[in-house]
Coordinates of C-alpha atoms and ligand atoms in Angstrom, one line a residue:
M1 CA 103.6 107.1 131.0
K2 CA 99.8 106.7 130.9
V3 CA 99.0 102.8 132.0
C4 CA 95.4 102.1 131.0
K5 CA 93.7 99.2 132.9
N6 CA 90.3 97.6 133.1
Y7 CA 87.5 99.2 135.1
I8 CA 85.3 96.6 136.7
D9 CA 82.7 96.7 139.2
G10 CA 83.7 100.4 140.4
Q11 CA 87.4 99.4 140.3
W12 CA 90.4 99.9 138.2
M13 CA 92.0 96.6 138.0
E14 CA 94.9 94.9 136.2
S15 CA 94.1 91.8 133.7
V16 CA 93.8 88.8 135.2
S17 CA 97.0 87.6 133.2
G18 CA 98.8 91.2 134.5
Q19 CA 100.1 91.5 130.7
Y20 CA 100.4 95.3 129.2
T21 CA 101.1 95.9 125.4
D22 CA 102.3 99.2 124.1
T23 CA 100.0 101.5 121.8
Y24 CA 101.5 103.9 119.6
N25 CA 101.3 107.6 118.4
P26 CA 100.9 107.3 114.6
A27 CA 102.5 110.5 113.6
N28 CA 105.8 109.4 114.9
G29 CA 105.7 105.6 115.9
T30 CA 106.5 106.4 119.5
V31 CA 105.1 104.8 122.4
L32 CA 102.2 106.4 123.8
A33 CA 101.0 104.3 126.6
K34 CA 100.9 100.8 128.1
M35 CA 97.4 99.1 127.9
A36 CA 95.9 95.8 129.9
V37 CA 95.6 92.6 127.4
S38 CA 92.3 91.2 129.0
G39 CA 91.3 87.9 128.2
E40 CA 87.7 85.8 128.4
E41 CA 88.1 85.7 132.9
D42 CA 88.2 89.6 132.4
V43 CA 85.2 89.4 130.4
D44 CA 83.7 87.2 132.7
L45 CA 84.5 89.4 135.9
A46 CA 82.9 92.5 134.0
V47 CA 79.9 90.6 132.8
A48 CA 79.2 89.5 136.6
A49 CA 79.5 93.0 138.0
A50 CA 77.3 94.4 135.2
K51 CA 74.7 91.5 135.9
R52 CA 75.0 92.2 139.8
S53 CA 74.4 96.0 139.3
F54 CA 71.5 95.3 137.0
Y55 CA 69.3 92.4 138.7
E56 CA 70.6 92.6 142.2
T57 CA 71.6 96.2 143.2
R58 CA 69.5 97.6 140.5
E59 CA 70.8 101.5 141.7
W60 CA 71.0 102.6 137.7
R61 CA 68.2 100.8 136.6
D62 CA 65.7 101.7 139.0
M63 CA 66.6 105.5 139.1
D64 CA 63.9 107.0 137.8
S65 CA 64.0 108.8 134.3
Q66 CA 64.1 112.0 135.6
T67 CA 67.1 111.9 137.8
R68 CA 69.1 109.3 135.5
G69 CA 68.9 111.9 132.8
D70 CA 70.0 114.8 135.0
F71 CA 73.0 112.4 136.0
I72 CA 73.9 112.1 132.3
L73 CA 73.7 115.9 131.7
N74 CA 76.2 115.9 134.3
L75 CA 78.5 113.4 132.7
A76 CA 78.0 115.6 129.6
D77 CA 79.1 118.7 131.7
R78 CA 82.2 116.8 133.0
M79 CA 83.2 115.8 129.7
D80 CA 82.6 119.4 128.4
A81 CA 85.2 120.7 131.5
C82 CA 87.6 118.0 129.9
R83 CA 87.0 118.8 126.2
D84 CA 90.4 119.8 125.4
E85 CA 92.1 116.8 127.1
L86 CA 89.8 114.8 125.4
A87 CA 90.2 115.9 122.0
Y88 CA 94.0 116.0 122.5
L89 CA 94.1 112.3 123.6
D90 CA 92.0 111.4 120.3
A91 CA 94.4 113.2 118.1
V92 CA 97.6 111.6 119.2
D93 CA 96.2 108.1 119.6
M94 CA 94.2 107.9 116.4
G95 CA 95.9 110.7 114.3
K96 CA 93.2 112.8 113.0
P97 CA 93.7 116.4 112.9
L98 CA 92.8 118.6 116.4
R99 CA 90.3 120.2 114.9
E100 CA 88.4 117.2 113.6
A101 CA 88.8 115.8 117.4
E102 CA 87.5 118.9 119.0
G103 CA 84.6 118.3 117.1
D104 CA 84.1 114.6 117.6
V105 CA 84.6 115.8 121.5
D106 CA 81.4 118.1 120.8
D107 CA 79.3 115.7 119.0
A108 CA 79.9 113.2 121.8
I109 CA 78.9 115.6 124.7
H110 CA 75.9 116.7 122.6
C111 CA 75.1 113.1 122.4
F112 CA 74.9 112.7 126.1
R113 CA 72.9 115.4 126.2
Y114 CA 70.6 114.4 123.7
Y115 CA 69.9 111.0 125.4
A116 CA 69.7 112.4 128.8
G117 CA 66.9 114.7 127.6
L118 CA 65.1 111.8 125.4
I119 CA 64.7 109.6 128.3
K120 CA 62.2 112.0 129.7
A121 CA 60.2 112.3 126.5
P122 CA 56.6 110.2 126.1
Y123 CA 57.0 107.1 124.8
G124 CA 55.2 103.9 124.1
G125 CA 51.2 103.7 122.8
V126 CA 47.8 102.9 124.0
Y127 CA 45.2 100.9 122.2
D128 CA 41.6 100.7 123.0
V129 CA 40.8 97.1 121.1
N130 CA 37.9 94.9 121.1
E131 CA 39.7 91.5 120.7
G132 CA 36.3 89.1 121.0
F133 CA 37.2 88.3 124.3
G134 CA 35.7 91.7 125.1
K135 CA 36.8 95.3 125.7
M136 CA 40.4 95.6 126.3
H137 CA 42.8 98.4 126.9
S138 CA 46.4 98.1 125.6
Y139 CA 49.6 100.1 126.4
T140 CA 53.5 99.3 125.9
V141 CA 56.0 100.4 128.0
H142 CA 59.7 100.4 127.1
E143 CA 62.3 98.5 129.5
P144 CA 66.0 98.1 129.6
V145 CA 67.6 95.2 127.8
G146 CA 70.2 94.3 130.8
V147 CA 73.6 93.5 130.3
C148 CA 74.8 94.9 127.0
G149 CA 78.3 94.4 125.5
L150 CA 79.5 97.3 123.2
I151 CA 82.4 97.2 120.9
T152 CA 83.8 100.2 118.8
P153 CA 86.4 100.9 116.4
W154 CA 89.3 103.1 116.1
N155 CA 88.7 105.7 113.5
Y156 CA 86.3 108.1 116.0
P157 CA 87.6 106.4 119.6
L158 CA 85.3 108.7 121.9
L159 CA 82.3 109.2 119.6
M160 CA 81.7 105.7 118.6
G161 CA 81.4 105.1 122.2
A162 CA 79.2 107.7 122.9
W163 CA 76.9 107.2 120.4
K164 CA 76.1 103.3 122.3
M165 CA 76.9 104.6 125.7
A166 CA 74.8 107.2 125.9
P167 CA 71.6 105.5 124.7
A168 CA 72.3 102.3 126.6
L169 CA 72.9 104.0 129.9
A170 CA 69.8 106.6 129.3
A171 CA 67.5 103.3 129.1
G172 CA 69.1 102.0 132.0
N173 CA 71.4 99.1 131.1
S174 CA 74.4 97.9 132.6
I175 CA 77.3 97.9 130.2
V176 CA 80.5 96.2 129.3
F177 CA 82.4 98.3 127.0
K178 CA 85.4 97.3 124.7
P179 CA 87.2 100.0 122.6
S180 CA 89.5 99.0 119.9
S181 CA 93.0 98.2 121.1
N182 CA 94.4 101.1 118.7
C183 CA 93.0 103.7 120.6
V184 CA 92.2 103.7 124.1
L185 CA 93.2 106.7 125.8
S186 CA 90.0 108.7 125.3
S187 CA 87.8 105.8 126.7
V188 CA 90.0 105.7 129.8
R189 CA 89.5 109.3 130.3
L190 CA 85.6 109.2 129.8
F191 CA 85.3 105.9 132.6
E192 CA 87.6 108.2 135.0
I193 CA 85.0 111.0 134.3
F194 CA 82.3 108.1 135.1
E195 CA 84.1 107.0 138.3
E196 CA 84.2 110.8 139.4
A197 CA 80.7 111.5 138.5
G198 CA 79.6 108.4 140.9
M199 CA 78.0 106.1 138.4
P200 CA 77.0 103.0 140.5
K201 CA 79.4 100.4 141.1
G202 CA 79.0 97.9 137.9
S203 CA 77.0 99.7 136.0
V204 CA 79.7 100.3 133.5
N205 CA 82.6 98.3 132.8
L206 CA 85.8 98.7 130.7
V207 CA 87.5 95.4 129.5
L208 CA 90.7 96.4 127.1
G209 CA 92.3 93.7 124.5
P210 CA 92.0 92.1 121.4
G211 CA 88.8 91.7 119.6
S212 CA 89.3 87.7 118.8
T213 CA 89.2 87.1 122.5
V214 CA 87.8 90.1 124.4
G215 CA 85.1 90.8 121.7
N216 CA 84.2 87.5 121.1
A217 CA 84.2 86.7 124.9
I218 CA 81.4 89.5 125.3
A219 CA 79.5 88.1 121.7
S220 CA 79.5 84.8 123.2
H221 CA 78.5 85.5 127.0
P222 CA 75.5 83.7 128.1
D223 CA 74.8 86.6 130.6
V224 CA 75.1 89.2 128.3
S225 CA 71.7 90.1 126.6
M226 CA 72.6 92.6 123.9
V227 CA 75.8 93.5 122.1
T228 CA 76.3 96.1 119.7
F229 CA 79.1 96.3 117.3
T230 CA 81.0 99.0 115.3
G231 CA 83.5 97.8 113.0
S232 CA 84.0 95.8 109.4
T233 CA 81.6 93.5 108.0
A234 CA 83.5 90.1 108.4
V235 CA 83.8 90.9 112.3
G236 CA 79.9 91.9 112.0
Q237 CA 79.5 88.4 110.5
S238 CA 81.5 86.6 113.5
I239 CA 79.6 88.5 116.0
M240 CA 76.1 87.4 114.8
R241 CA 77.4 83.8 114.9
S242 CA 78.7 84.2 118.3
A243 CA 75.5 85.9 119.4
A244 CA 73.2 83.2 118.4
G245 CA 73.7 81.1 121.5
N246 CA 71.5 83.1 123.4
V247 CA 69.8 84.7 120.6
K248 CA 71.3 88.4 121.4
K249 CA 69.9 91.0 120.6
I250 CA 72.3 92.8 118.1
G251 CA 72.8 95.7 116.6
L252 CA 75.7 96.3 113.8
E253 CA 76.9 99.3 112.1
L254 CA 79.5 98.0 109.5
G255 CA 81.7 99.2 106.5
G256 CA 80.8 100.9 103.5
K257 CA 81.7 101.5 99.7
S258 CA 79.4 104.6 99.0
P259 CA 78.6 106.2 96.0
N260 CA 79.0 110.1 95.6
V261 CA 77.2 110.6 92.4
I262 CA 77.4 113.9 90.5
F263 CA 75.6 115.4 87.5
A264 CA 76.6 117.9 85.2
D265 CA 74.1 120.4 86.2
T266 CA 75.8 121.3 89.6
D267 CA 78.4 123.7 90.9
L268 CA 81.4 122.6 90.3
E269 CA 83.6 124.1 93.5
G270 CA 80.7 123.1 95.5
A271 CA 80.9 119.6 94.2
V272 CA 84.8 119.6 94.7
E273 CA 84.7 120.5 98.0
W274 CA 82.1 118.2 99.5
A275 CA 83.8 115.1 97.4
M276 CA 87.1 116.2 99.6
I277 CA 85.1 116.2 102.9
G278 CA 83.5 112.9 101.6
I279 CA 87.0 111.2 101.0
F280 CA 89.7 113.1 102.7
L281 CA 88.0 113.8 106.3
N282 CA 89.7 111.6 108.8
Q283 CA 92.1 110.7 106.3
G284 CA 89.2 108.7 104.6
E285 CA 88.8 106.5 107.4
V286 CA 85.2 107.0 107.6
C287 CA 82.7 104.2 106.9
S288 CA 80.4 106.6 105.3
A289 CA 83.3 107.9 103.3
G290 CA 82.2 108.9 99.5
S291 CA 84.6 106.4 98.1
R292 CA 83.4 105.9 94.8
I293 CA 82.9 109.1 92.8
I294 CA 80.4 108.5 89.7
I295 CA 80.3 111.5 87.8
E296 CA 78.6 112.3 84.5
E297 CA 80.7 112.0 81.4
S298 CA 80.4 115.4 80.3
F299 CA 81.2 117.0 83.4
H300 CA 84.0 114.3 84.3
D301 CA 87.3 116.2 82.8
A302 CA 86.4 119.8 84.4
F303 CA 85.9 118.1 87.7
V304 CA 89.0 115.5 87.9
E305 CA 90.9 118.3 87.1
R306 CA 90.0 120.6 89.9
L307 CA 89.4 117.9 92.5
A308 CA 93.4 116.8 91.8
Q309 CA 94.8 120.1 92.1
R310 CA 92.6 120.5 95.6
A311 CA 93.8 117.0 96.6
N312 CA 97.5 117.9 95.8
A313 CA 97.4 121.2 98.0
I314 CA 96.3 119.1 101.1
T315 CA 98.2 119.7 104.1
I316 CA 99.7 116.4 105.6
G317 CA 101.5 116.6 109.1
D318 CA 101.1 116.2 112.9
P319 CA 97.9 116.3 113.9
L320 CA 98.3 118.6 117.0
E321 CA 99.5 121.5 114.1
N322 CA 95.9 120.8 112.7
P323 CA 97.0 119.8 108.9
D324 CA 94.2 118.9 106.5
M325 CA 95.2 115.3 107.4
G326 CA 97.2 113.5 109.9
P327 CA 98.7 109.8 109.5
L328 CA 96.8 106.8 109.3
V329 CA 95.9 104.6 112.4
S330 CA 98.6 102.4 112.5
E331 CA 101.7 100.8 110.3
E332 CA 99.2 97.9 109.3
Q333 CA 96.7 100.2 108.3
M334 CA 99.1 102.1 106.0
N335 CA 100.1 98.8 104.5
K336 CA 97.0 98.1 104.0
V337 CA 96.0 101.1 102.0
L338 CA 99.0 101.1 99.8
G339 CA 98.5 97.5 99.3
Y340 CA 95.1 98.4 97.9
I341 CA 97.0 101.5 95.6
R342 CA 99.3 98.8 94.4
K343 CA 96.4 96.5 93.4
G344 CA 94.7 99.6 91.8
I345 CA 97.5 100.3 89.7
D346 CA 97.9 96.2 88.8
E347 CA 94.5 96.3 87.8
G348 CA 94.6 99.3 85.3
A349 CA 93.2 102.1 87.1
K350 CA 94.7 105.4 86.5
L351 CA 96.4 107.2 89.1
V352 CA 95.6 111.0 89.0
C353 CA 97.9 111.6 92.2
G354 CA 98.9 110.6 95.9
G355 CA 99.5 106.6 95.7
E356 CA 102.5 106.7 98.0
R357 CA 103.4 107.1 101.5
Y358 CA 104.2 110.6 102.6
T359 CA 107.7 110.9 104.3
E360 CA 108.4 114.6 104.3
G361 CA 110.5 116.0 107.3
A362 CA 108.9 115.4 111.0
C363 CA 106.5 113.0 108.9
A364 CA 109.4 110.6 108.3
N365 CA 108.4 108.0 110.8
G366 CA 104.8 108.5 110.7
Y367 CA 102.2 106.4 108.8
F368 CA 100.7 108.7 106.3
V369 CA 99.6 108.2 102.9
R370 CA 99.1 111.0 100.4
P371 CA 95.1 111.6 99.0
T372 CA 95.1 109.6 96.3
I373 CA 92.6 109.4 93.0
F374 CA 91.9 106.9 90.7
D375 CA 90.4 107.7 87.5
G376 CA 89.0 105.2 84.6
C377 CA 87.9 102.7 87.3
T378 CA 85.5 99.9 86.5
S379 CA 83.0 98.1 88.7
D380 CA 85.2 94.9 88.4
M381 CA 88.2 96.8 90.1
T382 CA 89.1 95.4 93.6
I383 CA 90.0 98.9 94.6
V384 CA 85.8 99.9 93.5
R385 CA 84.8 96.8 95.3
E386 CA 86.4 96.7 98.6
E387 CA 86.4 99.3 101.6
I388 CA 89.8 100.6 101.7
F389 CA 89.2 103.0 104.8
G390 CA 92.1 105.6 103.8
P391 CA 92.3 108.5 101.6
V392 CA 91.9 106.9 98.1
V393 CA 88.7 107.8 95.9
T394 CA 87.9 105.7 92.7
I395 CA 86.0 107.8 89.6
Q396 CA 83.8 106.1 87.2
T397 CA 81.7 107.9 84.7
F398 CA 78.0 107.8 83.5
R399 CA 76.0 109.1 80.6
T400 CA 72.2 108.5 82.1
E401 CA 70.7 108.6 85.2
E402 CA 69.5 105.0 85.2
E403 CA 73.7 104.2 84.4
A404 CA 74.2 106.3 87.4
I405 CA 71.8 104.7 89.9
A406 CA 72.8 100.8 88.6
L407 CA 76.6 101.9 89.2
A408 CA 75.9 103.5 92.4
N409 CA 74.0 100.3 94.0
D410 CA 76.6 98.0 92.1
T411 CA 78.0 96.9 95.8
E412 CA 77.0 94.4 98.9
Y413 CA 77.2 97.5 100.8
G414 CA 74.6 100.3 101.6
L415 CA 75.5 102.6 104.4
A416 CA 75.4 105.8 102.7
G417 CA 75.6 107.8 99.6
A418 CA 75.0 111.5 97.9
V419 CA 74.0 113.1 94.7
F420 CA 74.9 116.3 93.6
T421 CA 72.7 118.2 90.7
S422 CA 70.7 121.3 90.7
D423 CA 67.3 119.8 89.6
L424 CA 66.0 118.9 92.5
T425 CA 63.3 116.5 91.3
R426 CA 65.7 114.6 89.6
A427 CA 68.0 114.5 93.1
M428 CA 64.7 113.2 95.1
R429 CA 64.3 110.5 92.3
V430 CA 67.8 109.3 92.3
I431 CA 68.5 109.5 96.1
R432 CA 65.3 107.2 96.7
E433 CA 67.0 104.5 94.4
I434 CA 70.1 104.5 96.1
R435 CA 70.0 101.3 98.5
A436 CA 71.7 103.4 101.8
G437 CA 70.8 104.0 105.1
I438 CA 72.1 107.6 105.2
T439 CA 72.1 109.6 102.1
W440 CA 73.0 113.6 101.2
I441 CA 71.8 115.9 98.4
N442 CA 74.3 118.4 97.5
C443 CA 76.5 117.6 100.4
Y444 CA 78.6 114.8 101.9
N445 CA 78.9 113.8 105.4
P446 CA 76.7 115.6 107.6
T447 CA 75.6 113.7 110.8
F448 CA 73.2 114.7 113.8
N449 CA 72.3 113.4 117.0
E450 CA 68.7 113.3 116.3
A451 CA 68.5 111.3 112.9
P452 CA 68.8 107.5 112.6
W453 CA 72.3 106.1 111.3
G454 CA 72.7 103.0 110.0
G455 CA 73.4 100.5 107.0
Y456 CA 71.3 98.3 104.2
K457 CA 72.8 95.0 102.7
K458 CA 76.2 94.2 104.4
S459 CA 76.4 97.6 105.9
G460 CA 74.7 96.5 109.1
I461 CA 71.3 96.0 111.0
G462 CA 69.5 98.3 113.2
R463 CA 69.6 102.2 114.0
E464 CA 71.9 104.1 116.1
L465 CA 71.2 107.9 117.0
G466 CA 68.0 109.7 117.0
I467 CA 64.9 107.9 118.6
H468 CA 65.9 104.2 117.0
G469 CA 69.0 104.5 118.7
L470 CA 67.6 104.3 122.0
E471 CA 64.7 101.9 121.1
E472 CA 67.6 99.6 120.2
Y473 CA 68.4 99.5 123.8
Q474 CA 65.1 98.9 125.0
E475 CA 62.6 96.1 125.3
I476 CA 58.8 96.9 124.3
K477 CA 56.5 95.1 126.6
Q478 CA 52.4 94.9 125.3
I479 CA 50.3 95.1 128.7
N480 CA 46.7 94.3 128.1
I481 CA 44.0 94.9 130.7
N482 CA 40.3 93.3 130.7
L483 CA 38.0 96.2 130.7
T484 CA 35.2 93.7 131.3
P485 CA 36.4 91.3 133.9
G486 CA 34.3 88.1 135.1
V487 CA 33.1 85.1 132.9
V488 CA 33.8 85.1 129.3
G489 CA 31.7 81.9 128.5
W490 CA 34.3 80.4 126.0
Y491 CA 33.7 76.6 127.2
E492 CA 30.3 76.7 127.4
H493 CA 29.8 75.2 124.0
Ligands
NAD501 P1 87.2 95.8 113.2 O1 86.1 95.2 113.0 O2 88.5 95.3 113.0 O3 87.1 96.1 114.7 C1 86.2 96.8 115.2 C2 86.1 96.0 116.9 O4 86.0 94.6 116.8 C3 87.4 96.4 117.7 O5 87.2 96.7 118.9 C4 87.9 94.9 117.7 O6 88.9 94.8 118.7 C5 86.9 93.9 117.7 N1 86.9 92.8 117.0 C6 87.9 92.3 116.4 N2 87.5 90.7 115.8 C7 86.6 90.7 116.9 C8 85.6 89.4 117.2 N3 86.4 88.2 116.5 N4 84.7 89.4 117.8 C9 84.3 90.3 118.6 N5 84.7 91.5 118.4 C10 86.2 91.5 117.5 O7 87.1 97.2 112.7 P2 88.3 98.7 112.4 O8 89.3 98.1 111.9 O9 88.3 98.6 114.1 O10 87.3 99.9 112.2 C11 87.1 100.0 110.7 C12 85.8 99.5 110.4 O11 84.7 99.9 111.2 C13 85.1 99.6 108.9 O12 85.0 98.8 108.2 C14 84.4 100.8 108.9 O13 83.6 100.8 108.0 C15 83.6 100.5 110.3 N6 82.8 101.5 110.6 C16 81.5 101.6 110.6 C17 80.9 102.6 111.2 C18 79.3 102.4 110.9 O14 78.6 103.3 111.3 N7 78.5 101.9 110.1 C19 81.6 103.7 111.6 C20 82.7 103.5 112.2 C21 83.6 102.3 111.6

């Protein structure tokens, strides 16, 4: 059985306490691996190693961007050589269908390649100014922030790490990485790849363990200059408080309750399929999931009937057999989702399909939940207000465009949203009104390394991916040169 340890200062090591815990395969509840349970002392060791690597040995930080970029390309090639293994690990660890895990690994590899290229691109600005003291030439340089703490959730175990590690490393930072305890296997394998590739000692550190201790210790550590976090809004708020001590730079990618607004003039089959991708991909454990369908009243009956037919036909099973949906990540997550389903029924929503655990055949001991649709929902219902993070969608209706926009924005979240219509002018008008960072017209969920990702409102602060995603991990320094040296005459009157 795999024993997962911390990777600190170029060494695999047990936690200081020497404790381990089991990790589980959510498809059948069996033990998958042993994982080190770390604490504050382990974070101290990892941060000290990262600090030495950044401020003393400086090998990674001082590597010219051409060489550092090539190094990262080499990491990506090594990941590519392990593509099937990495995808297998995410599938058995997290429960996502293998084909989805393969797509995630491909995206993670592309993310490293993208930032390997971007770090070589021109950046910064040059300004010629006349500021009153005389002529000045001003320009900006981008510098790494220093020691960065990166904390990720379990829903895209490898990919969420890649979105942070690739830009943080491309920028020349040293990192301390903490993945979710639910899914650590692909992260451990990635750090083995870092080791095989010869990453300088202390530039990359992995600490495994609970968020309340390890995550919090990273977020509050005085020698960590930046913390970037992907996870729930409640923990994001706690990270903001912990990070206040030394005024860390922070990046927060938090929860969502995203609207999928569908007008009657759209293509029925297309809208149904994208709505399915919006809510049932990755078992609905997607931050940007289109979990609130907001549909024009005249289109409602045809749409719901077809969506229910398609949802009932979804195949559920062992992720390695490539069903449409695998299990939820853990028994705890399954119970949380089933609890929301009970609440929806109690609060008067109409259950159209699903609504229960799935235990057929080999799924008897796994954490499977049937795709679930609730109709007749209103904005005050808990299932409409709170992020469920499972295969559960709510349906509300509207009569006017204004009503659709009001319903879409009636949420404390602002991560994503979509609009379906064949009227392009209306599509552009409505999408501009939706208060969310990632939006789609006539599709749902496609994501690119090139475009910025992040939320409005309680869905977060900052952006990942794209040029913005690199700049998050950089300090920007302004350098001003006096072009007319000599006496200024300031004190002569
Ligand atoms: P979570 O907030 O429970 O945990 C996320 C990470 O934070 C884990 O590594 C966890 O161990 C750690 N953590 C927990 N308590 C902590 C604390 N007090 N201090 C520091 N770290 C702590 O979230 P989860 O259940 O792993 O993931 C699901 C959530 O992630 C959902 O809300 C989802 O919307 C969100 N998410 C957001 C995005 C995005 O891009 N906005 C992407 C994926 C997931």
